[in-house]
Amino acid sequence: MKTTFVVPDDLEPARRADDATAVGDVIPPHNKRCFGCGPDAMQGLHLQAIAGEGLTATAVLEVERRFAGGPGVIHGGILASAFDEMMGLTNMLMGTIAVTAVLDVDYAAPIQVGTSLRMDARVLGLRGRKVYSEVVAYDAATPGDPLAGGHGLFVVVDPVDHFTRANARP
Ligand SMILES: CCCCCCCCCCCCCC(=O)SCCNC(=O)CCNC(=O)[C@H](O)C(C)(C)COP(=O)(O)OP(=O)(O)OC[C@H]1O[C@@H](n2cnc3c(N)ncnc32)[C@H](O)[C@@H]1OP(=O)(O)O
């Protein structure tokens, strides 16, 4: 995979919360109306990320026709949304809330509508409030070389303070 995103080589280790979603269970949606994971987001992705060992999670995105960009292939923004959500949900296994500051996507190959896309995400480590995460996507039916990959820099926030301030803006 190619990327210009720089992951510091001296990250602090991140730790799974004691009360994190059990391995094999679906990480609960953080907001029922979330475009990425919310069951009530009618036009959303409805991602269900299964918690893995440590700070990892996996989900499958059915690449529906409504997700098309170019003819027959996924829209780049939809893939970016799915990657953002996958890393955001995986970060929640730490028991903290972190919002995206930087999102980097490597669109290595076209992803066809009608296929199933497996996404494997993991937290790479921390630097103070900064969380570095990555995600890699494969064709779920014929795994081989990754079709795309992503990195994110997330910042841990106090969710009440963050979203109260965000919603108070005129
Ligand atoms: C109530 C429960 C609700 C639960 C909801 C769960 C939702 C979440 C689920 C997830 C859903 C999916 C996810 C979504 O979709 S989240 C939605 C999309 N993201 C946002 O809306 C975030 C908007 N941005 C902000 O609110 C602020 O800018 C944040 C909070 C990110 C930082 O502002 P804050 O004032 O707090 O902190 P700081 O500015 O001191 O920065 C802190 C550190 O970070 C470094 N830095 C910052 N930006 C950048 C950058 N661009 N490049 C490189 N570095 C950057 C900065 O240098 C500093 O580093 P250092 O100097 O310490 O080394």
mmCIF file of C-alpha atoms and ligand atoms in Angstrom:
data_model
loop_
_atom_site.group_PDB
_atom_site.id
_atom_site.type_symbol
_atom_site.label_atom_id
_atom_site.label_comp_id
_atom_site.label_asym_id
_atom_site.label_seq_id
_atom_site.Cartn_x
_atom_site.Cartn_y
_atom_site.Cartn_z
ATOM 1 C CA MET A 1 0.000 0.000 0.000
ATOM 2 C CA LYS A 2 1.144 3.555 -0.685
ATOM 3 C CA THR A 3 0.538 6.418 1.705
ATOM 4 C CA THR A 4 2.008 9.753 2.656
ATOM 5 C CA PHE A 5 0.521 9.477 6.138
ATOM 6 C CA VAL A 6 3.267 9.428 8.740
ATOM 7 C CA VAL A 7 2.824 7.125 11.718
ATOM 8 C CA PRO A 8 5.293 8.116 14.466
ATOM 9 C CA ASP A 9 7.647 5.266 15.272
ATOM 10 C CA ASP A 10 7.606 5.999 19.014
ATOM 11 C CA LEU A 11 3.913 5.525 19.777
ATOM 12 C CA GLU A 12 2.799 4.675 23.302
ATOM 13 C CA PRO A 13 0.942 1.367 23.545
ATOM 14 C CA ALA A 14 -2.838 1.565 23.686
ATOM 15 C CA ARG A 15 -4.827 -0.652 26.034
ATOM 16 C CA ARG A 16 -8.151 -2.454 25.652
ATOM 17 C CA ALA A 17 -10.666 -1.325 28.292
ATOM 18 C CA ASP A 18 -11.685 -3.943 30.844
ATOM 19 C CA ASP A 19 -15.338 -3.450 29.886
ATOM 20 C CA ALA A 20 -14.724 -3.315 26.121
ATOM 21 C CA THR A 21 -17.017 -5.227 23.770
ATOM 22 C CA ALA A 22 -16.171 -8.924 24.047
ATOM 23 C CA VAL A 23 -14.226 -10.574 21.260
ATOM 24 C CA GLY A 24 -16.701 -11.763 18.613
ATOM 25 C CA ASP A 25 -19.454 -9.332 19.587
ATOM 26 C CA VAL A 26 -20.675 -6.351 17.597
ATOM 27 C CA ILE A 27 -19.343 -3.028 18.870
ATOM 28 C CA PRO A 28 -22.541 -1.105 19.690
ATOM 29 C CA PRO A 29 -23.341 1.944 17.550
ATOM 30 C CA HIS A 30 -22.244 5.147 19.272
ATOM 31 C CA ASN A 31 -25.255 6.986 17.830
ATOM 32 C CA LYS A 32 -28.343 5.354 16.292
ATOM 33 C CA ARG A 33 -28.392 8.033 13.592
ATOM 34 C CA CYS A 34 -24.695 7.786 12.735
ATOM 35 C CA PHE A 35 -24.193 7.555 8.961
ATOM 36 C CA GLY A 36 -21.583 4.844 9.476
ATOM 37 C CA CYS A 37 -22.983 2.572 12.178
ATOM 38 C CA GLY A 38 -26.440 3.809 13.129
ATOM 39 C CA PRO A 39 -29.367 1.440 12.572
ATOM 40 C CA ASP A 40 -31.732 4.433 12.251
ATOM 41 C CA ALA A 41 -29.700 6.201 9.555
ATOM 42 C CA MET A 42 -31.924 5.303 6.622
ATOM 43 C CA GLN A 43 -29.319 6.083 3.961
ATOM 44 C CA GLY A 44 -26.365 4.970 6.097
ATOM 45 C CA LEU A 45 -23.772 2.245 5.788
ATOM 46 C CA HIS A 46 -25.130 0.223 8.735
ATOM 47 C CA LEU A 47 -21.674 -1.097 9.539
ATOM 48 C CA GLN A 48 -21.485 -3.780 12.174
ATOM 49 C CA ALA A 49 -17.935 -4.064 13.439
ATOM 50 C CA ILE A 50 -17.038 -7.266 15.236
ATOM 51 C CA ALA A 51 -14.554 -6.774 18.044
ATOM 52 C CA GLY A 52 -11.383 -8.800 17.678
ATOM 53 C CA GLU A 53 -8.474 -9.522 19.993
ATOM 54 C CA GLY A 54 -6.765 -6.494 21.460
ATOM 55 C CA LEU A 55 -7.690 -3.300 19.694
ATOM 56 C CA THR A 56 -8.918 -4.743 16.430
ATOM 57 C CA ALA A 57 -12.252 -5.050 14.656
ATOM 58 C CA THR A 58 -13.579 -6.422 11.393
ATOM 59 C CA ALA A 59 -16.657 -5.612 9.339
ATOM 60 C CA VAL A 60 -18.045 -6.435 5.927
ATOM 61 C CA LEU A 61 -19.520 -3.712 3.742
ATOM 62 C CA GLU A 62 -21.878 -4.905 1.042
ATOM 63 C CA VAL A 63 -21.042 -2.543 -1.807
ATOM 64 C CA GLU A 64 -24.563 -1.671 -2.867
ATOM 65 C CA ARG A 65 -25.469 0.096 -6.102
ATOM 66 C CA ARG A 66 -26.386 3.217 -4.105
ATOM 67 C CA PHE A 67 -22.712 3.481 -3.098
ATOM 68 C CA ALA A 68 -21.516 3.918 -6.690
ATOM 69 C CA GLY A 69 -19.296 6.743 -7.839
ATOM 70 C CA GLY A 70 -17.797 5.914 -11.210
ATOM 71 C CA PRO A 71 -19.787 3.391 -13.260
ATOM 72 C CA GLY A 72 -19.874 0.099 -11.364
ATOM 73 C CA VAL A 73 -17.404 1.089 -8.675
ATOM 74 C CA ILE A 74 -17.601 2.452 -5.160
ATOM 75 C CA HIS A 75 -17.579 6.207 -4.548
ATOM 76 C CA GLY A 76 -14.356 7.323 -2.885
ATOM 77 C CA GLY A 77 -16.231 9.276 -0.240
ATOM 78 C CA ILE A 78 -18.265 6.249 0.757
ATOM 79 C CA LEU A 79 -15.087 4.220 1.215
ATOM 80 C CA ALA A 80 -13.586 7.058 3.256
ATOM 81 C CA SER A 81 -16.712 7.114 5.441
ATOM 82 C CA ALA A 82 -16.528 3.377 5.986
ATOM 83 C CA PHE A 83 -12.839 3.616 6.917
ATOM 84 C CA ASP A 84 -13.478 6.529 9.280
ATOM 85 C CA GLU A 85 -16.242 4.596 10.994
ATOM 86 C CA MET A 86 -14.251 1.379 11.244
ATOM 87 C CA MET A 87 -11.352 3.117 12.934
ATOM 88 C CA GLY A 88 -13.703 5.197 15.117
ATOM 89 C CA LEU A 89 -15.505 2.074 16.344
ATOM 90 C CA THR A 90 -12.253 0.209 16.919
ATOM 91 C CA ASN A 91 -10.912 3.114 18.963
ATOM 92 C CA MET A 92 -13.922 2.733 21.259
ATOM 93 C CA LEU A 93 -12.464 -0.558 22.519
ATOM 94 C CA MET A 94 -10.085 1.649 24.510
ATOM 95 C CA GLY A 95 -13.080 3.022 26.424
ATOM 96 C CA THR A 96 -12.490 6.548 25.182
ATOM 97 C CA ILE A 97 -14.166 8.722 22.559
ATOM 98 C CA ALA A 98 -11.890 10.053 19.862
ATOM 99 C CA VAL A 99 -12.886 12.182 16.875
ATOM 100 C CA THR A 100 -11.177 12.243 13.517
ATOM 101 C CA ALA A 101 -8.590 14.953 12.973
ATOM 102 C CA VAL A 102 -6.935 13.480 9.865
ATOM 103 C CA LEU A 103 -8.154 10.734 7.533
ATOM 104 C CA ASP A 104 -5.898 9.291 4.837
ATOM 105 C CA VAL A 105 -7.117 6.811 2.209
ATOM 106 C CA ASP A 106 -5.077 4.807 -0.278
ATOM 107 C CA TYR A 107 -7.394 3.790 -3.124
ATOM 108 C CA ALA A 108 -5.215 0.998 -4.428
ATOM 109 C CA ALA A 109 -7.710 -0.631 -6.798
ATOM 110 C CA PRO A 110 -11.286 -0.036 -8.001
ATOM 111 C CA ILE A 111 -13.865 -1.730 -5.787
ATOM 112 C CA GLN A 112 -16.810 -3.099 -7.686
ATOM 113 C CA VAL A 113 -20.425 -2.568 -6.835
ATOM 114 C CA GLY A 114 -22.021 -5.887 -5.913
ATOM 115 C CA THR A 115 -18.981 -7.176 -4.057
ATOM 116 C CA SER A 116 -18.445 -7.606 -0.324
ATOM 117 C CA LEU A 117 -15.624 -5.632 1.212
ATOM 118 C CA ARG A 118 -13.918 -6.913 4.355
ATOM 119 C CA MET A 119 -12.329 -4.212 6.478
ATOM 120 C CA ASP A 120 -9.825 -4.981 9.229
ATOM 121 C CA ALA A 121 -9.084 -2.082 11.566
ATOM 122 C CA ARG A 122 -6.688 -1.690 14.473
ATOM 123 C CA VAL A 123 -5.346 0.896 16.824
ATOM 124 C CA LEU A 124 -1.631 1.399 16.268
ATOM 125 C CA GLY A 125 -0.864 3.441 19.377
ATOM 126 C CA LEU A 126 -1.072 6.738 21.174
ATOM 127 C CA ARG A 127 0.739 10.008 21.600
ATOM 128 C CA GLY A 128 -0.922 11.882 24.417
ATOM 129 C CA ARG A 129 -4.525 12.502 23.283
ATOM 130 C CA LYS A 130 -3.684 11.445 19.738
ATOM 131 C CA VAL A 131 -4.741 7.989 18.575
ATOM 132 C CA TYR A 132 -3.207 6.487 15.432
ATOM 133 C CA SER A 133 -5.265 3.810 13.707
ATOM 134 C CA GLU A 134 -5.299 1.940 10.431
ATOM 135 C CA VAL A 135 -7.688 -0.080 8.305
ATOM 136 C CA VAL A 136 -7.131 -2.425 5.379
ATOM 137 C CA ALA A 137 -9.831 -3.603 2.952
ATOM 138 C CA TYR A 138 -10.016 -6.803 0.918
ATOM 139 C CA ASP A 139 -12.486 -8.470 -1.397
ATOM 140 C CA ALA A 140 -14.284 -10.720 1.094
ATOM 141 C CA ALA A 141 -14.953 -13.432 -1.485
ATOM 142 C CA THR A 142 -11.490 -13.646 -2.983
ATOM 143 C CA PRO A 143 -8.977 -12.346 -0.448
ATOM 144 C CA GLY A 144 -5.697 -11.358 -1.979
ATOM 145 C CA ASP A 145 -3.881 -8.075 -2.166
ATOM 146 C CA PRO A 146 -5.570 -5.232 -0.280
ATOM 147 C CA LEU A 147 -7.890 -3.131 -2.426
ATOM 148 C CA ALA A 148 -7.545 -0.093 -0.197
ATOM 149 C CA GLY A 149 -6.092 1.046 3.079
ATOM 150 C CA GLY A 150 -6.528 3.940 5.437
ATOM 151 C CA HIS A 151 -4.929 5.687 8.353
ATOM 152 C CA GLY A 152 -6.447 8.030 10.855
ATOM 153 C CA LEU A 153 -5.281 10.452 13.471
ATOM 154 C CA PHE A 154 -7.989 10.761 16.084
ATOM 155 C CA VAL A 155 -8.040 13.033 19.123
ATOM 156 C CA VAL A 156 -9.543 11.904 22.425
ATOM 157 C CA VAL A 157 -12.230 14.294 23.595
ATOM 158 C CA ASP A 158 -14.675 14.619 26.445
ATOM 159 C CA PRO A 159 -17.785 13.709 24.416
ATOM 160 C CA VAL A 160 -20.238 15.767 26.476
ATOM 161 C CA ASP A 161 -18.080 18.865 26.221
ATOM 162 C CA HIS A 162 -17.203 18.280 22.544
ATOM 163 C CA PHE A 163 -20.733 17.668 21.285
ATOM 164 C CA THR A 164 -22.325 20.283 23.536
ATOM 165 C CA ARG A 165 -19.968 22.914 22.157
ATOM 166 C CA ALA A 166 -20.433 21.660 18.596
ATOM 167 C CA ASN A 167 -24.212 21.842 18.840
ATOM 168 C CA ALA A 168 -24.177 25.242 20.550
ATOM 169 C CA ARG A 169 -22.529 26.909 17.569
ATOM 170 C CA PRO A 170 -24.863 29.344 15.754
HETATM 171 C C1 LIG B 1 -22.172 11.297 24.568
HETATM 172 C C2 LIG B 1 -21.550 10.060 23.897
HETATM 173 C C3 LIG B 1 -21.420 10.288 22.372
HETATM 174 C C4 LIG B 1 -20.432 9.328 21.702
HETATM 175 C C5 LIG B 1 -20.100 9.809 20.334
HETATM 176 C C6 LIG B 1 -18.905 9.079 19.719
HETATM 177 C C7 LIG B 1 -18.522 9.708 18.423
HETATM 178 C C8 LIG B 1 -17.177 9.263 17.898
HETATM 179 C C9 LIG B 1 -17.213 8.024 17.096
HETATM 180 C C10 LIG B 1 -16.311 8.071 15.917
HETATM 181 C C11 LIG B 1 -17.053 8.310 14.632
HETATM 182 C C12 LIG B 1 -16.152 8.410 13.455
HETATM 183 C C13 LIG B 1 -15.239 9.580 13.592
HETATM 184 C C14 LIG B 1 -15.856 10.852 13.086
HETATM 185 O O1 LIG B 1 -16.441 10.922 12.052
HETATM 186 S S1 LIG B 1 -15.636 12.244 14.052
HETATM 187 C C15 LIG B 1 -16.289 13.601 13.060
HETATM 188 C C16 LIG B 1 -15.242 14.347 12.275
HETATM 189 N N1 LIG B 1 -14.302 15.028 13.125
HETATM 190 C C17 LIG B 1 -14.562 16.190 13.735
HETATM 191 O O2 LIG B 1 -15.641 16.751 13.619
HETATM 192 C C18 LIG B 1 -13.461 16.804 14.551
HETATM 193 C C19 LIG B 1 -13.424 18.314 14.409
HETATM 194 N N2 LIG B 1 -12.182 18.837 15.037
HETATM 195 C C20 LIG B 1 -12.129 19.143 16.338
HETATM 196 O O3 LIG B 1 -13.144 19.093 17.040
HETATM 197 C C21 LIG B 1 -10.782 19.520 16.901
HETATM 198 O O4 LIG B 1 -9.942 20.022 15.886
HETATM 199 C C22 LIG B 1 -10.052 18.316 17.603
HETATM 200 C C23 LIG B 1 -10.946 17.770 18.738
HETATM 201 C C24 LIG B 1 -9.745 17.194 16.599
HETATM 202 C C25 LIG B 1 -8.740 18.803 18.183
HETATM 203 O O5 LIG B 1 -8.969 19.942 18.925
HETATM 204 P P1 LIG B 1 -8.500 20.122 20.460
HETATM 205 O O6 LIG B 1 -8.579 21.581 20.767
HETATM 206 O O7 LIG B 1 -9.254 19.187 21.332
HETATM 207 O O8 LIG B 1 -7.028 19.614 20.466
HETATM 208 P P2 LIG B 1 -5.702 20.270 19.815
HETATM 209 O O9 LIG B 1 -6.011 21.179 18.687
HETATM 210 O O10 LIG B 1 -4.875 20.794 20.939
HETATM 211 O O11 LIG B 1 -5.024 18.949 19.195
HETATM 212 C C26 LIG B 1 -4.645 17.886 20.025
HETATM 213 C C27 LIG B 1 -3.450 17.227 19.383
HETATM 214 O O12 LIG B 1 -3.844 16.758 18.081
HETATM 215 C C28 LIG B 1 -3.052 17.376 17.066
HETATM 216 N N3 LIG B 1 -3.877 17.637 15.886
HETATM 217 C C29 LIG B 1 -5.143 18.107 15.859
HETATM 218 N N4 LIG B 1 -5.571 18.229 14.604
HETATM 219 C C30 LIG B 1 -4.531 17.832 13.810
HETATM 220 C C31 LIG B 1 -4.340 17.730 12.417
HETATM 221 N N5 LIG B 1 -5.301 18.071 11.553
HETATM 222 N N6 LIG B 1 -3.161 17.282 11.965
HETATM 223 C C32 LIG B 1 -2.182 16.904 12.817
HETATM 224 N N7 LIG B 1 -2.289 16.982 14.170
HETATM 225 C C33 LIG B 1 -3.456 17.443 14.642
HETATM 226 C C34 LIG B 1 -2.553 18.681 17.695
HETATM 227 O O13 LIG B 1 -1.380 19.145 17.053
HETATM 228 C C35 LIG B 1 -2.312 18.217 19.115
HETATM 229 O O14 LIG B 1 -1.094 17.462 19.139
HETATM 230 P P3 LIG B 1 0.001 17.713 20.274
HETATM 231 O O15 LIG B 1 0.344 19.172 20.177
HETATM 232 O O16 LIG B 1 -0.685 17.375 21.558
HETATM 233 O O17 LIG B 1 1.120 16.806 19.939
#
